[in-house]
């Protein structure tokens, strides 16, 4: 039996001859294409069927001995292949389809091949249901009521069958494809991110910390300035302060010196100037500063060698930040500049978001912790260390649960405990097809699965759901895919849970 591993959805139709498979497909195809699906149909025919007609050029070329003939026109092309060695297997035939232009493949016949199938039953034929492996049977379309362990569809209601197919395509699936094609039926990155964010409810917790402990934390509320910055008009450089209405004097009498941090009681009159240092408050009457390099001082007098402009080299009170203005917006991650600014405004402590607690674990009997001799067939666990660093860089607090073996009961127990104690649960491995992948089974038992396949490479398999109210992410085991999925989906989710945009 051919092993089928499709890279986009396939649905087969199994029925006895006379049930009306082709008639049903003839009605179903326009119904599905009208809903935006791009379809291919693969039909099994009798051994001696022929699409060609004697006398046609293509027929003559085949009869002349060509084992393959490709006929092409402006509207369509056909590839005719002779198979005297026997019938081509289904997998080989599926490989000939252009998957880039398809969302779904419908198959008529091939009832013994392992693909999902809808069985058709017409009571008037007097025959039992067609033989389909239980694991392949999606539903039965019948014109009479039947007691079945699978959905029963009305055989003569094409719209209802189309509804079932649409729902099947939208549902999570265990069938993961090869790495060479992306089906348009998968969720786009944008669609997946939107669904994740809509499913999340922000629940930020706050804490107040000393300023020295706030590096890397997220500010909980906007920080306003209690004072003007600078608090008073001051000199922007070392030089000489004078009155801007007295610029034509020619020379000025020096009346003293003003240092930073030492306000002066001087009151300058016309024709008077004062030495002033950078950052020193301007005395009454001073609104202009001339830099020292442009001055000549002699016998208690000073004159200047450059043109003067009123207000030059002066920083006004509140020029950088006015009292009451927002100094640091809420949701800002605090770095060195922000901490320095907060200190300059006199804040000894800040209210920040408490870090999100993220439960992190890897899965799989094949995964082994670094530092131990590597067992045959095992690999070292790199994802847990990479993801831990990414979580901590994002401001999260990691609850490291280590490596969980492939054990269903243990998986369920850990998920329950992690969901109760943490804000988010994150695993790597166990989200693609495999006989020992238990994440999906446990998640479906304990919570609700949102989606599993993303139109992205690397990073196509992704599990997202909720354990109660706690979000769960199951990332791929491939290290690069795990990082890509974290950056595309988990990081925005962490921001959303903190109430950040």
GROMACS .gro file of C-alpha atoms in nm:
model
  501
    1UNK     CA    1   0.000   0.000   0.000
    2UNK     CA    2   0.132   0.342  -0.090
    3UNK     CA    3   0.207   0.571   0.205
    4UNK     CA    4   0.043   0.906   0.136
    5UNK     CA    5   0.199   1.218   0.289
    6UNK     CA    6   0.022   1.512   0.123
    7UNK     CA    7   0.122   1.872   0.164
    8UNK     CA    8  -0.233   2.000   0.136
    9UNK     CA    9  -0.571   1.852   0.233
   10UNK     CA   10  -0.705   1.547   0.047
   11UNK     CA   11  -1.056   1.405   0.069
   12UNK     CA   12  -1.150   1.085  -0.110
   13UNK     CA   13  -1.499   0.965  -0.204
   14UNK     CA   14  -1.565   0.593  -0.173
   15UNK     CA   15  -1.882   0.429  -0.309
   16UNK     CA   16  -2.019   0.134  -0.501
   17UNK     CA   17  -2.071   0.177  -0.873
   18UNK     CA   18  -2.407   0.339  -0.938
   19UNK     CA   19  -2.410   0.544  -0.617
   20UNK     CA   20  -2.342   0.864  -0.808
   21UNK     CA   21  -1.988   0.964  -0.711
   22UNK     CA   22  -1.923   1.158  -1.030
   23UNK     CA   23  -2.264   1.324  -1.024
   24UNK     CA   24  -2.206   1.435  -0.665
   25UNK     CA   25  -1.861   1.572  -0.748
   26UNK     CA   26  -2.002   1.751  -1.051
   27UNK     CA   27  -2.236   1.939  -0.814
   28UNK     CA   28  -1.990   1.971  -0.526
   29UNK     CA   29  -1.705   2.126  -0.725
   30UNK     CA   30  -1.888   2.450  -0.819
   31UNK     CA   31  -2.021   2.472  -0.461
   32UNK     CA   32  -1.666   2.460  -0.319
   33UNK     CA   33  -1.506   2.681  -0.584
   34UNK     CA   34  -1.783   2.933  -0.522
   35UNK     CA   35  -1.659   2.946  -0.162
   36UNK     CA   36  -1.310   3.040  -0.276
   37UNK     CA   37  -1.139   2.701  -0.270
   38UNK     CA   38  -0.904   2.600  -0.551
   39UNK     CA   39  -0.956   2.233  -0.636
   40UNK     CA   40  -0.796   1.943  -0.813
   41UNK     CA   41  -0.973   1.614  -0.883
   42UNK     CA   42  -0.794   1.282  -0.915
   43UNK     CA   43  -1.019   1.011  -1.065
   44UNK     CA   44  -0.949   0.641  -1.088
   45UNK     CA   45  -1.059   0.496  -1.425
   46UNK     CA   46  -1.067   0.160  -1.602
   47UNK     CA   47  -0.741   0.011  -1.726
   48UNK     CA   48  -0.804   0.079  -2.097
   49UNK     CA   49  -0.933   0.436  -2.079
   50UNK     CA   50  -0.799   0.684  -2.335
   51UNK     CA   51  -0.836   1.060  -2.352
   52UNK     CA   52  -0.713   1.071  -2.710
   53UNK     CA   53  -0.888   1.002  -3.038
   54UNK     CA   54  -0.745   0.809  -3.333
   55UNK     CA   55  -0.617   1.044  -3.600
   56UNK     CA   56  -0.531   1.331  -3.364
   57UNK     CA   57  -0.168   1.444  -3.376
   58UNK     CA   58  -0.111   1.353  -3.012
   59UNK     CA   59  -0.261   1.007  -3.070
   60UNK     CA   60  -0.035   0.952  -3.370
   61UNK     CA   61   0.275   1.058  -3.170
   62UNK     CA   62   0.190   0.816  -2.891
   63UNK     CA   63   0.128   0.535  -3.137
   64UNK     CA   64   0.464   0.615  -3.293
   65UNK     CA   65   0.628   0.520  -2.962
   66UNK     CA   66   0.645   0.830  -2.738
   67UNK     CA   67   0.599   0.714  -2.378
   68UNK     CA   68   0.503   1.066  -2.270
   69UNK     CA   69   0.325   1.337  -2.466
   70UNK     CA   70   0.267   1.686  -2.330
   71UNK     CA   71  -0.006   1.871  -2.518
   72UNK     CA   72  -0.020   2.246  -2.460
   73UNK     CA   73  -0.238   2.531  -2.579
   74UNK     CA   74  -0.318   2.883  -2.462
   75UNK     CA   75  -0.606   2.750  -2.244
   76UNK     CA   76  -0.482   2.421  -2.099
   77UNK     CA   77  -0.220   2.150  -2.118
   78UNK     CA   78  -0.227   1.775  -2.061
   79UNK     CA   79   0.048   1.528  -1.979
   80UNK     CA   80  -0.021   1.178  -2.115
   81UNK     CA   81   0.204   0.903  -1.979
   82UNK     CA   82   0.203   0.537  -2.084
   83UNK     CA   83   0.231   0.295  -1.788
   84UNK     CA   84   0.264  -0.055  -1.934
   85UNK     CA   85   0.445  -0.163  -1.617
   86UNK     CA   86   0.127  -0.117  -1.415
   87UNK     CA   87  -0.087   0.143  -1.243
   88UNK     CA   88   0.097   0.437  -1.087
   89UNK     CA   89   0.058   0.458  -0.708
   90UNK     CA   90  -0.155   0.736  -0.563
   91UNK     CA   91   0.139   0.916  -0.403
   92UNK     CA   92   0.318   0.935  -0.738
   93UNK     CA   93   0.006   1.073  -0.907
   94UNK     CA   94  -0.047   1.334  -0.636
   95UNK     CA   95   0.310   1.452  -0.682
   96UNK     CA   96   0.228   1.556  -1.039
   97UNK     CA   97  -0.020   1.822  -0.921
   98UNK     CA   98   0.082   2.186  -0.884
   99UNK     CA   99   0.021   2.231  -0.513
  100UNK     CA  100   0.098   2.604  -0.528
  101UNK     CA  101  -0.233   2.660  -0.709
  102UNK     CA  102  -0.450   2.437  -0.487
  103UNK     CA  103  -0.629   2.438  -0.154
  104UNK     CA  104  -0.783   2.090  -0.171
  105UNK     CA  105  -0.758   1.765  -0.369
  106UNK     CA  106  -1.070   1.555  -0.421
  107UNK     CA  107  -1.010   1.189  -0.505
  108UNK     CA  108  -1.264   0.956  -0.669
  109UNK     CA  109  -1.169   0.594  -0.627
  110UNK     CA  110  -0.847   0.462  -0.468
  111UNK     CA  111  -1.063   0.331  -0.184
  112UNK     CA  112  -0.784   0.118  -0.036
  113UNK     CA  113  -0.529   0.400  -0.010
  114UNK     CA  114  -0.479   0.566   0.332
  115UNK     CA  115  -0.640   0.906   0.274
  116UNK     CA  116  -0.933   1.073   0.455
  117UNK     CA  117  -1.259   0.967   0.290
  118UNK     CA  118  -1.629   1.035   0.278
  119UNK     CA  119  -1.821   0.715   0.207
  120UNK     CA  120  -2.139   0.738  -0.004
  121UNK     CA  121  -2.441   0.515   0.057
  122UNK     CA  122  -2.752   0.488  -0.159
  123UNK     CA  123  -3.013   0.255  -0.009
  124UNK     CA  124  -3.172   0.162  -0.344
  125UNK     CA  125  -2.856  -0.028  -0.445
  126UNK     CA  126  -2.911  -0.275  -0.162
  127UNK     CA  127  -2.541  -0.284  -0.073
  128UNK     CA  128  -2.359  -0.224   0.255
  129UNK     CA  129  -2.129   0.070   0.315
  130UNK     CA  130  -1.813   0.058   0.103
  131UNK     CA  131  -1.510  -0.083   0.280
  132UNK     CA  132  -1.306   0.202   0.427
  133UNK     CA  133  -1.051   0.175   0.706
  134UNK     CA  134  -1.205   0.322   1.025
  135UNK     CA  135  -0.909   0.558   1.072
  136UNK     CA  136  -0.967   0.701   0.721
  137UNK     CA  137  -1.344   0.750   0.746
  138UNK     CA  138  -1.439   1.116   0.796
  139UNK     CA  139  -1.815   1.086   0.741
  140UNK     CA  140  -2.087   0.899   0.555
  141UNK     CA  141  -2.323   1.069   0.309
  142UNK     CA  142  -2.644   0.866   0.290
  143UNK     CA  143  -3.000   0.905   0.164
  144UNK     CA  144  -3.137   0.711   0.464
  145UNK     CA  145  -3.074   0.739   0.840
  146UNK     CA  146  -2.788   0.526   0.975
  147UNK     CA  147  -2.640   0.464   1.320
  148UNK     CA  148  -2.271   0.545   1.281
  149UNK     CA  149  -1.971   0.650   1.494
  150UNK     CA  150  -1.892   0.925   1.239
  151UNK     CA  151  -2.094   1.224   1.114
  152UNK     CA  152  -2.390   1.140   0.888
  153UNK     CA  153  -2.440   1.377   0.593
  154UNK     CA  154  -2.744   1.405   0.364
  155UNK     CA  155  -2.638   1.251   0.034
  156UNK     CA  156  -2.863   1.476  -0.175
  157UNK     CA  157  -2.774   1.806  -0.004
  158UNK     CA  158  -2.456   1.930  -0.167
  159UNK     CA  159  -2.436   2.247   0.046
  160UNK     CA  160  -2.436   2.040   0.367
  161UNK     CA  161  -2.151   1.824   0.236
  162UNK     CA  162  -1.960   2.139   0.138
  163UNK     CA  163  -2.018   2.280   0.489
  164UNK     CA  164  -1.868   1.965   0.639
  165UNK     CA  165  -1.563   1.985   0.411
  166UNK     CA  166  -1.507   2.351   0.501
  167UNK     CA  167  -1.528   2.270   0.871
  168UNK     CA  168  -1.285   1.980   0.823
  169UNK     CA  169  -1.034   2.209   0.651
  170UNK     CA  170  -1.058   2.465   0.931
  171UNK     CA  171  -1.018   2.207   1.209
  172UNK     CA  172  -0.679   2.109   1.356
  173UNK     CA  173  -0.525   1.815   1.177
  174UNK     CA  174  -0.259   1.562   1.261
  175UNK     CA  175  -0.146   1.541   0.901
  176UNK     CA  176   0.164   1.753   0.863
  177UNK     CA  177   0.318   1.790   0.522
  178UNK     CA  178   0.667   1.780   0.392
  179UNK     CA  179   0.885   2.089   0.409
  180UNK     CA  180   0.873   2.181   0.042
  181UNK     CA  181   0.535   2.346   0.002
  182UNK     CA  182   0.301   2.579   0.187
  183UNK     CA  183  -0.069   2.532   0.134
  184UNK     CA  184  -0.290   2.839   0.104
  185UNK     CA  185  -0.529   2.654   0.336
  186UNK     CA  186  -0.291   2.710   0.629
  187UNK     CA  187  -0.318   3.018   0.850
  188UNK     CA  188  -0.099   3.310   0.750
  189UNK     CA  189   0.135   3.456   1.009
  190UNK     CA  190  -0.086   3.764   1.035
  191UNK     CA  191  -0.404   3.559   1.079
  192UNK     CA  192  -0.242   3.345   1.346
  193UNK     CA  193  -0.108   3.644   1.539
  194UNK     CA  194  -0.446   3.817   1.521
  195UNK     CA  195  -0.625   3.509   1.658
  196UNK     CA  196  -0.374   3.476   1.940
  197UNK     CA  197  -0.400   3.839   2.047
  198UNK     CA  198  -0.781   3.831   2.035
  199UNK     CA  199  -0.778   3.530   2.267
  200UNK     CA  200  -0.564   3.700   2.533
  201UNK     CA  201  -0.681   3.908   2.828
  202UNK     CA  202  -0.424   4.148   2.978
  203UNK     CA  203  -0.379   4.105   3.352
  204UNK     CA  204  -0.074   4.313   3.446
  205UNK     CA  205   0.045   4.303   3.806
  206UNK     CA  206   0.239   4.595   3.950
  207UNK     CA  207   0.517   4.634   4.203
  208UNK     CA  208   0.720   4.929   4.332
  209UNK     CA  209   1.098   4.892   4.326
  210UNK     CA  210   1.399   5.110   4.415
  211UNK     CA  211   1.528   5.292   4.110
  212UNK     CA  212   1.849   5.085   4.107
  213UNK     CA  213   1.644   4.764   4.060
  214UNK     CA  214   1.432   4.887   3.768
  215UNK     CA  215   1.669   4.820   3.478
  216UNK     CA  216   1.485   4.621   3.209
  217UNK     CA  217   1.148   4.645   3.381
  218UNK     CA  218   0.834   4.789   3.218
  219UNK     CA  219   0.694   5.113   3.357
  220UNK     CA  220   0.339   5.056   3.483
  221UNK     CA  221   0.212   5.414   3.453
  222UNK     CA  222   0.338   5.725   3.278
  223UNK     CA  223   0.596   5.918   3.477
  224UNK     CA  224   0.531   6.293   3.491
  225UNK     CA  225   0.784   6.559   3.571
  226UNK     CA  226   0.729   6.727   3.910
  227UNK     CA  227   0.960   7.014   3.814
  228UNK     CA  228   1.077   7.210   3.514
  229UNK     CA  229   1.387   7.071   3.346
  230UNK     CA  230   1.602   7.271   3.368
  231UNK     CA  231   1.449   7.417   3.685
  232UNK     CA  232   1.567   7.770   3.608
  233UNK     CA  233   1.711   7.968   3.320
  234UNK     CA  234   2.084   7.894   3.307
  235UNK     CA  235   2.394   7.937   3.100
  236UNK     CA  236   2.464   7.685   2.827
  237UNK     CA  237   2.842   7.743   2.847
  238UNK     CA  238   3.122   7.918   3.029
  239UNK     CA  239   3.124   8.286   2.937
  240UNK     CA  240   2.978   8.624   3.021
  241UNK     CA  241   2.618   8.712   3.098
  242UNK     CA  242   2.462   9.045   3.004
  243UNK     CA  243   2.132   9.211   2.922
  244UNK     CA  244   2.005   9.154   2.568
  245UNK     CA  245   1.882   9.515   2.542
  246UNK     CA  246   2.237   9.641   2.590
  247UNK     CA  247   2.422   9.472   2.303
  248UNK     CA  248   2.556   9.793   2.144
  249UNK     CA  249   2.750   9.902   2.450
  250UNK     CA  250   3.091   9.804   2.314
  251UNK     CA  251   3.235   9.706   2.650
  252UNK     CA  252   3.091   9.602   2.983
  253UNK     CA  253   3.198   9.637   3.344
  254UNK     CA  254   3.239   9.304   3.525
  255UNK     CA  255   3.029   9.287   3.841
  256UNK     CA  256   3.117   8.943   3.971
  257UNK     CA  257   3.096   8.570   3.901
  258UNK     CA  258   2.815   8.312   3.914
  259UNK     CA  259   2.889   7.940   3.961
  260UNK     CA  260   2.665   7.640   3.897
  261UNK     CA  261   2.464   7.555   4.206
  262UNK     CA  262   2.509   7.902   4.355
  263UNK     CA  263   2.229   8.144   4.266
  264UNK     CA  264   2.338   8.508   4.259
  265UNK     CA  265   2.161   8.811   4.407
  266UNK     CA  266   2.325   9.040   4.153
  267UNK     CA  267   2.099   9.284   3.967
  268UNK     CA  268   2.278   9.403   3.652
  269UNK     CA  269   2.234   9.751   3.515
  270UNK     CA  270   2.300   9.858   3.154
  271UNK     CA  271   2.670   9.833   3.068
  272UNK     CA  272   2.734   9.561   3.325
  273UNK     CA  273   2.823   9.193   3.280
  274UNK     CA  274   2.900   8.896   3.494
  275UNK     CA  275   3.125   8.595   3.455
  276UNK     CA  276   2.907   8.280   3.444
  277UNK     CA  277   2.977   7.907   3.436
  278UNK     CA  278   2.790   7.634   3.247
  279UNK     CA  279   2.467   7.546   3.428
  280UNK     CA  280   2.478   7.849   3.657
  281UNK     CA  281   2.142   8.026   3.709
  282UNK     CA  282   2.109   8.359   3.531
  283UNK     CA  283   2.111   8.664   3.763
  284UNK     CA  284   1.824   8.912   3.739
  285UNK     CA  285   1.849   9.115   3.419
  286UNK     CA  286   2.069   8.864   3.234
  287UNK     CA  287   1.920   8.695   2.924
  288UNK     CA  288   2.223   8.655   2.696
  289UNK     CA  289   2.553   8.470   2.733
  290UNK     CA  290   2.867   8.518   2.524
  291UNK     CA  291   3.115   8.230   2.521
  292UNK     CA  292   3.449   8.288   2.686
  293UNK     CA  293   3.641   8.222   2.362
  294UNK     CA  294   3.479   8.528   2.203
  295UNK     CA  295   3.570   8.767   2.489
  296UNK     CA  296   3.864   8.989   2.581
  297UNK     CA  297   3.887   9.085   2.947
  298UNK     CA  298   4.105   9.383   3.053
  299UNK     CA  299   4.116   9.596   3.371
  300UNK     CA  300   3.777   9.482   3.500
  301UNK     CA  301   3.610   9.536   3.164
  302UNK     CA  302   3.511   9.291   2.893
  303UNK     CA  303   3.448   9.328   2.521
  304UNK     CA  304   3.353   9.075   2.256
  305UNK     CA  305   3.501   8.978   1.919
  306UNK     CA  306   3.190   8.823   1.758
  307UNK     CA  307   2.844   8.956   1.668
  308UNK     CA  308   2.595   8.929   1.955
  309UNK     CA  309   2.236   8.802   1.948
  310UNK     CA  310   1.991   8.842   2.230
  311UNK     CA  311   1.911   8.515   2.407
  312UNK     CA  312   2.212   8.326   2.274
  313UNK     CA  313   2.363   8.042   2.476
  314UNK     CA  314   2.080   8.039   2.732
  315UNK     CA  315   1.868   7.739   2.840
  316UNK     CA  316   1.521   7.844   2.953
  317UNK     CA  317   1.341   7.693   3.252
  318UNK     CA  318   1.137   7.388   3.140
  319UNK     CA  319   1.302   7.390   2.797
  320UNK     CA  320   1.373   7.015   2.811
  321UNK     CA  321   1.068   6.915   3.014
  322UNK     CA  322   0.792   7.128   3.163
  323UNK     CA  323   0.648   7.055   3.505
  324UNK     CA  324   0.350   6.819   3.470
  325UNK     CA  325   0.456   6.687   3.129
  326UNK     CA  326   0.498   6.313   3.066
  327UNK     CA  327   0.863   6.230   3.105
  328UNK     CA  328   0.845   5.854   3.040
  329UNK     CA  329   0.531   5.697   2.885
  330UNK     CA  330   0.368   5.393   3.040
  331UNK     CA  331   0.476   5.053   2.901
  332UNK     CA  332   0.831   5.177   2.836
  333UNK     CA  333   1.102   4.921   2.903
  334UNK     CA  334   1.343   5.103   3.130
  335UNK     CA  335   1.701   5.134   3.016
  336UNK     CA  336   1.993   5.348   3.127
  337UNK     CA  337   1.858   5.675   2.975
  338UNK     CA  338   1.515   5.632   3.138
  339UNK     CA  339   1.663   5.554   3.479
  340UNK     CA  340   1.887   5.858   3.456
  341UNK     CA  341   1.591   6.076   3.361
  342UNK     CA  342   1.383   5.942   3.650
  343UNK     CA  343   1.666   6.016   3.889
  344UNK     CA  344   1.702   6.368   3.749
  345UNK     CA  345   1.335   6.426   3.833
  346UNK     CA  346   1.386   6.315   4.192
  347UNK     CA  347   1.217   5.973   4.181
  348UNK     CA  348   1.380   5.728   4.426
  349UNK     CA  349   1.155   5.439   4.318
  350UNK     CA  350   0.922   5.345   4.033
  351UNK     CA  351   0.605   5.140   3.988
  352UNK     CA  352   0.671   4.874   3.725
  353UNK     CA  353   0.496   4.567   3.590
  354UNK     CA  354   0.567   4.250   3.781
  355UNK     CA  355   0.736   4.001   3.546
  356UNK     CA  356   0.514   3.744   3.378
  357UNK     CA  357   0.576   3.392   3.502
  358UNK     CA  358   0.636   3.160   3.206
  359UNK     CA  359   0.644   2.784   3.258
  360UNK     CA  360   0.897   2.635   3.016
  361UNK     CA  361   0.973   2.275   2.931
  362UNK     CA  362   1.100   2.056   2.650
  363UNK     CA  363   0.944   1.724   2.553
  364UNK     CA  364   1.056   1.394   2.413
  365UNK     CA  365   1.242   1.082   2.522
  366UNK     CA  366   1.507   1.170   2.264
  367UNK     CA  367   1.590   1.504   2.432
  368UNK     CA  368   1.874   1.505   2.684
  369UNK     CA  369   2.018   1.774   2.913
  370UNK     CA  370   2.366   1.909   2.830
  371UNK     CA  371   2.644   1.777   3.051
  372UNK     CA  372   2.536   1.413   3.035
  373UNK     CA  373   2.689   1.151   2.804
  374UNK     CA  374   2.473   1.150   2.493
  375UNK     CA  375   2.266   0.833   2.459
  376UNK     CA  376   2.234   0.663   2.119
  377UNK     CA  377   1.963   0.834   1.918
  378UNK     CA  378   1.937   1.126   2.163
  379UNK     CA  379   1.997   1.498   2.110
  380UNK     CA  380   2.096   1.768   2.356
  381UNK     CA  381   1.823   2.009   2.463
  382UNK     CA  382   1.914   2.350   2.320
  383UNK     CA  383   1.565   2.497   2.288
  384UNK     CA  384   1.504   2.537   2.660
  385UNK     CA  385   1.815   2.754   2.699
  386UNK     CA  386   1.743   2.960   2.388
  387UNK     CA  387   1.381   3.018   2.487
  388UNK     CA  388   1.476   3.098   2.846
  389UNK     CA  389   1.710   3.370   2.724
  390UNK     CA  390   1.441   3.513   2.495
  391UNK     CA  391   1.183   3.513   2.776
  392UNK     CA  392   1.417   3.681   3.023
  393UNK     CA  393   1.526   3.936   2.765
  394UNK     CA  394   1.156   4.017   2.721
  395UNK     CA  395   1.129   4.073   3.097
  396UNK     CA  396   0.966   3.742   3.188
  397UNK     CA  397   1.042   3.516   3.482
  398UNK     CA  398   1.105   3.155   3.379
  399UNK     CA  399   0.972   2.860   3.575
  400UNK     CA  400   1.193   2.586   3.430
  401UNK     CA  401   1.019   2.248   3.435
  402UNK     CA  402   1.304   2.070   3.259
  403UNK     CA  403   1.259   1.789   3.005
  404UNK     CA  404   0.936   1.591   3.017
  405UNK     CA  405   0.941   1.233   2.888
  406UNK     CA  406   0.682   1.100   2.645
  407UNK     CA  407   0.428   1.010   2.909
  408UNK     CA  408   0.064   1.112   2.870
  409UNK     CA  409  -0.025   1.118   3.241
  410UNK     CA  410   0.283   1.319   3.336
  411UNK     CA  411   0.220   1.564   3.053
  412UNK     CA  412  -0.134   1.629   3.174
  413UNK     CA  413  -0.022   1.669   3.536
  414UNK     CA  414   0.251   1.918   3.446
  415UNK     CA  415   0.022   2.120   3.222
  416UNK     CA  416  -0.240   2.147   3.496
  417UNK     CA  417   0.013   2.259   3.757
  418UNK     CA  418   0.186   2.503   3.523
  419UNK     CA  419  -0.143   2.661   3.419
  420UNK     CA  420  -0.241   2.713   3.783
  421UNK     CA  421   0.088   2.877   3.882
  422UNK     CA  422   0.201   3.070   3.575
  423UNK     CA  423   0.080   3.337   3.333
  424UNK     CA  424   0.180   3.142   3.021
  425UNK     CA  425   0.290   2.786   2.946
  426UNK     CA  426   0.551   2.725   2.676
  427UNK     CA  427   0.690   2.399   2.542
  428UNK     CA  428   0.905   2.296   2.250
  429UNK     CA  429   0.870   1.970   2.063
  430UNK     CA  430   0.570   1.746   2.018
  431UNK     CA  431   0.355   1.962   1.790
  432UNK     CA  432   0.406   1.777   1.462
  433UNK     CA  433   0.309   1.427   1.362
  434UNK     CA  434   0.463   1.141   1.556
  435UNK     CA  435   0.358   0.832   1.748
  436UNK     CA  436   0.507   0.969   2.071
  437UNK     CA  437   0.395   1.332   2.054
  438UNK     CA  438   0.163   1.392   2.350
  439UNK     CA  439   0.134   1.769   2.374
  440UNK     CA  440  -0.167   1.789   2.146
  441UNK     CA  441  -0.348   1.501   2.315
  442UNK     CA  442  -0.299   1.652   2.659
  443UNK     CA  443  -0.394   2.001   2.545
  444UNK     CA  444  -0.713   1.878   2.379
  445UNK     CA  445  -0.806   1.694   2.698
  446UNK     CA  446  -0.734   1.984   2.935
  447UNK     CA  447  -0.813   2.291   2.727
  448UNK     CA  448  -0.907   2.430   2.387
  449UNK     CA  449  -0.682   2.417   2.080
  450UNK     CA  450  -0.683   2.731   1.865
  451UNK     CA  451  -0.473   2.621   1.564
  452UNK     CA  452  -0.183   2.402   1.464
  453UNK     CA  453  -0.050   2.493   1.118
  454UNK     CA  454   0.105   2.822   1.005
  455UNK     CA  455   0.191   2.931   0.652
  456UNK     CA  456   0.553   2.986   0.747
  457UNK     CA  457   0.883   2.805   0.707
  458UNK     CA  458   1.060   2.735   0.936
  459UNK     CA  459   0.793   2.718   1.203
  460UNK     CA  460   0.491   2.563   1.032
  461UNK     CA  461   0.369   2.342   1.321
  462UNK     CA  462   0.247   2.551   1.614
  463UNK     CA  463   0.012   2.470   1.898
  464UNK     CA  464  -0.183   2.748   2.066
  465UNK     CA  465  -0.464   2.712   2.311
  466UNK     CA  466  -0.577   2.776   2.665
  467UNK     CA  467  -0.559   2.568   2.978
  468UNK     CA  468  -0.846   2.731   3.160
  469UNK     CA  469  -0.754   3.097   3.122
  470UNK     CA  470  -0.380   3.037   3.087
  471UNK     CA  471  -0.239   3.061   2.732
  472UNK     CA  472  -0.038   2.767   2.606
  473UNK     CA  473   0.213   2.764   2.321
  474UNK     CA  474   0.366   2.447   2.180
  475UNK     CA  475   0.661   2.539   1.960
  476UNK     CA  476   0.831   2.309   1.707
  477UNK     CA  477   1.129   2.105   1.819
  478UNK     CA  478   1.351   2.239   1.541
  479UNK     CA  479   1.568   2.507   1.709
  480UNK     CA  480   1.540   2.765   1.430
  481UNK     CA  481   1.166   2.707   1.394
  482UNK     CA  482   1.121   2.744   1.771
  483UNK     CA  483   1.296   3.083   1.772
  484UNK     CA  484   1.100   3.207   1.470
  485UNK     CA  485   0.770   3.105   1.630
  486UNK     CA  486   0.867   3.268   1.959
  487UNK     CA  487   0.947   3.600   1.793
  488UNK     CA  488   0.639   3.595   1.570
  489UNK     CA  489   0.381   3.475   1.822
  490UNK     CA  490   0.498   3.432   2.182
  491UNK     CA  491   0.672   3.769   2.218
  492UNK     CA  492   0.364   3.967   2.100
  493UNK     CA  493   0.155   3.754   2.338
  494UNK     CA  494   0.381   3.844   2.632
  495UNK     CA  495   0.347   4.211   2.545
  496UNK     CA  496  -0.031   4.177   2.520
  497UNK     CA  497  -0.055   4.003   2.859
  498UNK     CA  498   0.137   4.294   3.010
  499UNK     CA  499  -0.108   4.537   2.854
  500UNK     CA  500   0.156   4.667   2.615
  501UNK     CA  501   0.093   4.749   2.250
   0.00000   0.00000   0.00000
